[in-house]
Amino acid sequence: MENGYLAAPDESIHYYRGISHTLYQRDIPYVLLMHVGAFNAEVLQGLLQLYRRKGFEFVTLPEAERDEFYGGATDLNLPPGSEALEEAMTTRGLIRPPRTNFAAQLDSVCR
């Protein structure tokens, strides 16, 4: 079950890195937001290992927010910017890459 779960974040890493590199030619500091629950606690070690294998480092939220991508959301003196990478793609008229829909897999696990 954990391996099936980790397929979604693995695909998301590829998806969001692709968008970030299309927009900014680099990785932005991504923010990992998780729900607290028994299952997430169970898979947390595997998830953190996945991110580390993919070259991620963990920083504080204030450190990540210092990146220019988040400027419009965190600096009230700046005009509002895109709040998500997909929104930034749309604003620039760029087509988002295809993405796997894991809803059916999730639904089968949860029943």
PDB file of C-alpha atoms in Angstrom:
ATOM      1  CA  MET A   1       0.000   0.000   0.000  1.00  0.00           C
ATOM      2  CA  GLU A   2       2.840   2.392   0.847  1.00  0.00           C
ATOM      3  CA  ASN A   3       4.505   1.822  -2.542  1.00  0.00           C
ATOM      4  CA  GLY A   4       1.238   2.606  -4.287  1.00  0.00           C
ATOM      5  CA  TYR A   5       0.872   5.754  -2.217  1.00  0.00           C
ATOM      6  CA  LEU A   6       4.413   6.900  -3.012  1.00  0.00           C
ATOM      7  CA  ALA A   7       3.749   6.702  -6.766  1.00  0.00           C
ATOM      8  CA  ALA A   8       1.658   9.897  -6.553  1.00  0.00           C
ATOM      9  CA  PRO A   9       4.268  12.116  -4.866  1.00  0.00           C
ATOM     10  CA  ASP A  10       6.955  10.644  -7.127  1.00  0.00           C
ATOM     11  CA  GLU A  11       4.934  11.698 -10.173  1.00  0.00           C
ATOM     12  CA  SER A  12       4.195  15.090  -8.584  1.00  0.00           C
ATOM     13  CA  ILE A  13       7.912  15.726  -8.115  1.00  0.00           C
ATOM     14  CA  HIS A  14       8.478  15.197 -11.838  1.00  0.00           C
ATOM     15  CA  TYR A  15       5.404  17.282 -12.760  1.00  0.00           C
ATOM     16  CA  TYR A  16       6.160  20.315 -10.585  1.00  0.00           C
ATOM     17  CA  ARG A  17       9.884  20.280 -11.298  1.00  0.00           C
ATOM     18  CA  GLY A  18       9.085  20.307 -15.004  1.00  0.00           C
ATOM     19  CA  ILE A  19       6.819  23.323 -14.593  1.00  0.00           C
ATOM     20  CA  SER A  20       9.319  25.125 -12.371  1.00  0.00           C
ATOM     21  CA  HIS A  21      12.106  24.595 -14.886  1.00  0.00           C
ATOM     22  CA  THR A  22       9.859  25.730 -17.760  1.00  0.00           C
ATOM     23  CA  LEU A  23       8.991  28.936 -15.901  1.00  0.00           C
ATOM     24  CA  TYR A  24      12.182  29.751 -14.004  1.00  0.00           C
ATOM     25  CA  GLN A  25      14.886  27.397 -15.360  1.00  0.00           C
ATOM     26  CA  ARG A  26      15.417  26.138 -11.800  1.00  0.00           C
ATOM     27  CA  ASP A  27      13.717  24.477  -8.866  1.00  0.00           C
ATOM     28  CA  ILE A  28      11.828  26.891  -6.676  1.00  0.00           C
ATOM     29  CA  PRO A  29      11.731  25.983  -2.969  1.00  0.00           C
ATOM     30  CA  TYR A  30       8.631  23.783  -2.917  1.00  0.00           C
ATOM     31  CA  VAL A  31       6.342  23.749   0.118  1.00  0.00           C
ATOM     32  CA  LEU A  32       5.286  20.331   1.410  1.00  0.00           C
ATOM     33  CA  LEU A  33       1.891  20.464   3.091  1.00  0.00           C
ATOM     34  CA  MET A  34       0.588  17.282   4.683  1.00  0.00           C
ATOM     35  CA  HIS A  35      -2.484  16.292   6.622  1.00  0.00           C
ATOM     36  CA  VAL A  36      -1.966  14.752  10.035  1.00  0.00           C
ATOM     37  CA  GLY A  37      -3.321  11.242  10.290  1.00  0.00           C
ATOM     38  CA  ALA A  38      -2.377   7.657  11.033  1.00  0.00           C
ATOM     39  CA  PHE A  39      -1.718   6.724   7.411  1.00  0.00           C
ATOM     40  CA  ASN A  40       0.465   9.779   6.750  1.00  0.00           C
ATOM     41  CA  ALA A  41       2.425   9.004   9.901  1.00  0.00           C
ATOM     42  CA  GLU A  42       2.905   5.452   8.628  1.00  0.00           C
ATOM     43  CA  VAL A  43       4.265   6.516   5.217  1.00  0.00           C
ATOM     44  CA  LEU A  44       6.195   9.615   6.353  1.00  0.00           C
ATOM     45  CA  GLN A  45       9.615   7.908   6.450  1.00  0.00           C
ATOM     46  CA  GLY A  46       9.186   6.560   2.926  1.00  0.00           C
ATOM     47  CA  LEU A  47       7.985   9.936   1.686  1.00  0.00           C
ATOM     48  CA  LEU A  48      10.938  11.790   3.211  1.00  0.00           C
ATOM     49  CA  GLN A  49      13.332   9.206   1.753  1.00  0.00           C
ATOM     50  CA  LEU A  50      11.749   9.696  -1.672  1.00  0.00           C
ATOM     51  CA  TYR A  51      12.277  13.451  -1.500  1.00  0.00           C
ATOM     52  CA  ARG A  52      15.881  13.023  -0.368  1.00  0.00           C
ATOM     53  CA  ARG A  53      16.588  10.518  -3.179  1.00  0.00           C
ATOM     54  CA  LYS A  54      15.270  13.109  -5.625  1.00  0.00           C
ATOM     55  CA  GLY A  55      17.739  15.669  -4.256  1.00  0.00           C
ATOM     56  CA  PHE A  56      15.441  17.729  -2.063  1.00  0.00           C
ATOM     57  CA  GLU A  57      16.626  19.479   1.071  1.00  0.00           C
ATOM     58  CA  PHE A  58      14.274  20.627   3.793  1.00  0.00           C
ATOM     59  CA  VAL A  59      14.157  24.259   4.889  1.00  0.00           C
ATOM     60  CA  THR A  60      11.806  26.302   7.031  1.00  0.00           C
ATOM     61  CA  LEU A  61       8.727  27.919   5.524  1.00  0.00           C
ATOM     62  CA  PRO A  62      10.107  31.458   6.075  1.00  0.00           C
ATOM     63  CA  GLU A  63      13.288  30.445   4.241  1.00  0.00           C
ATOM     64  CA  ALA A  64      11.310  29.037   1.297  1.00  0.00           C
ATOM     65  CA  GLU A  65       9.086  32.130   1.193  1.00  0.00           C
ATOM     66  CA  ARG A  66      12.122  34.350   0.592  1.00  0.00           C
ATOM     67  CA  ASP A  67      12.227  33.032  -2.969  1.00  0.00           C
ATOM     68  CA  GLU A  68      10.976  35.496  -5.595  1.00  0.00           C
ATOM     69  CA  PHE A  69       8.243  33.040  -6.666  1.00  0.00           C
ATOM     70  CA  TYR A  70       6.432  33.625  -3.366  1.00  0.00           C
ATOM     71  CA  GLY A  71       7.027  37.402  -3.322  1.00  0.00           C
ATOM     72  CA  GLY A  72       3.547  38.372  -4.502  1.00  0.00           C
ATOM     73  CA  ALA A  73       1.990  36.220  -1.786  1.00  0.00           C
ATOM     74  CA  THR A  74       4.234  37.308   1.080  1.00  0.00           C
ATOM     75  CA  ASP A  75       5.203  40.944   0.379  1.00  0.00           C
ATOM     76  CA  LEU A  76       2.171  43.237   0.525  1.00  0.00           C
ATOM     77  CA  ASN A  77       4.180  45.993  -1.190  1.00  0.00           C
ATOM     78  CA  LEU A  78       4.377  43.913  -4.376  1.00  0.00           C
ATOM     79  CA  PRO A  79       1.515  43.276  -6.798  1.00  0.00           C
ATOM     80  CA  PRO A  80      -0.110  39.880  -6.298  1.00  0.00           C
ATOM     81  CA  GLY A  81       1.667  37.083  -8.117  1.00  0.00           C
ATOM     82  CA  SER A  82       0.730  33.566  -9.050  1.00  0.00           C
ATOM     83  CA  GLU A  83      -0.001  31.455  -6.002  1.00  0.00           C
ATOM     84  CA  ALA A  84       0.692  28.134  -7.714  1.00  0.00           C
ATOM     85  CA  LEU A  85       2.942  26.931 -10.492  1.00  0.00           C
ATOM     86  CA  GLU A  86      -0.058  25.898 -12.609  1.00  0.00           C
ATOM     87  CA  GLU A  87      -1.475  29.416 -12.274  1.00  0.00           C
ATOM     88  CA  ALA A  88       1.854  30.893 -13.398  1.00  0.00           C
ATOM     89  CA  MET A  89       1.783  28.629 -16.482  1.00  0.00           C
ATOM     90  CA  THR A  90      -1.753  29.755 -17.327  1.00  0.00           C
ATOM     91  CA  THR A  91      -0.886  33.431 -16.778  1.00  0.00           C
ATOM     92  CA  ARG A  92       1.975  33.096 -19.260  1.00  0.00           C
ATOM     93  CA  GLY A  93      -0.196  31.241 -21.769  1.00  0.00           C
ATOM     94  CA  LEU A  94       1.812  28.034 -21.452  1.00  0.00           C
ATOM     95  CA  ILE A  95       0.319  24.557 -21.637  1.00  0.00           C
ATOM     96  CA  ARG A  96       0.716  22.413 -18.548  1.00  0.00           C
ATOM     97  CA  PRO A  97       2.246  18.971 -19.013  1.00  0.00           C
ATOM     98  CA  PRO A  98      -0.019  15.919 -18.696  1.00  0.00           C
ATOM     99  CA  ARG A  99      -0.533  14.557 -15.230  1.00  0.00           C
ATOM    100  CA  THR A 100      -1.535  11.150 -13.909  1.00  0.00           C
ATOM    101  CA  ASN A 101      -4.899  11.006 -12.167  1.00  0.00           C
ATOM    102  CA  PHE A 102      -4.528   8.777  -9.109  1.00  0.00           C
ATOM    103  CA  ALA A 103      -8.170   9.134  -8.003  1.00  0.00           C
ATOM    104  CA  ALA A 104      -9.204   5.615  -9.079  1.00  0.00           C
ATOM    105  CA  GLN A 105      -6.243   4.037  -7.278  1.00  0.00           C
ATOM    106  CA  LEU A 106      -6.937   6.046  -4.149  1.00  0.00           C
ATOM    107  CA  ASP A 107     -10.611   5.152  -4.282  1.00  0.00           C
ATOM    108  CA  SER A 108      -9.820   1.426  -4.528  1.00  0.00           C
ATOM    109  CA  VAL A 109      -7.499   1.619  -1.501  1.00  0.00           C
ATOM    110  CA  CYS A 110     -10.002   3.521   0.613  1.00  0.00           C
ATOM    111  CA  ARG A 111     -12.889   1.088   0.135  1.00  0.00           C
TER     112      ARG A 111
END
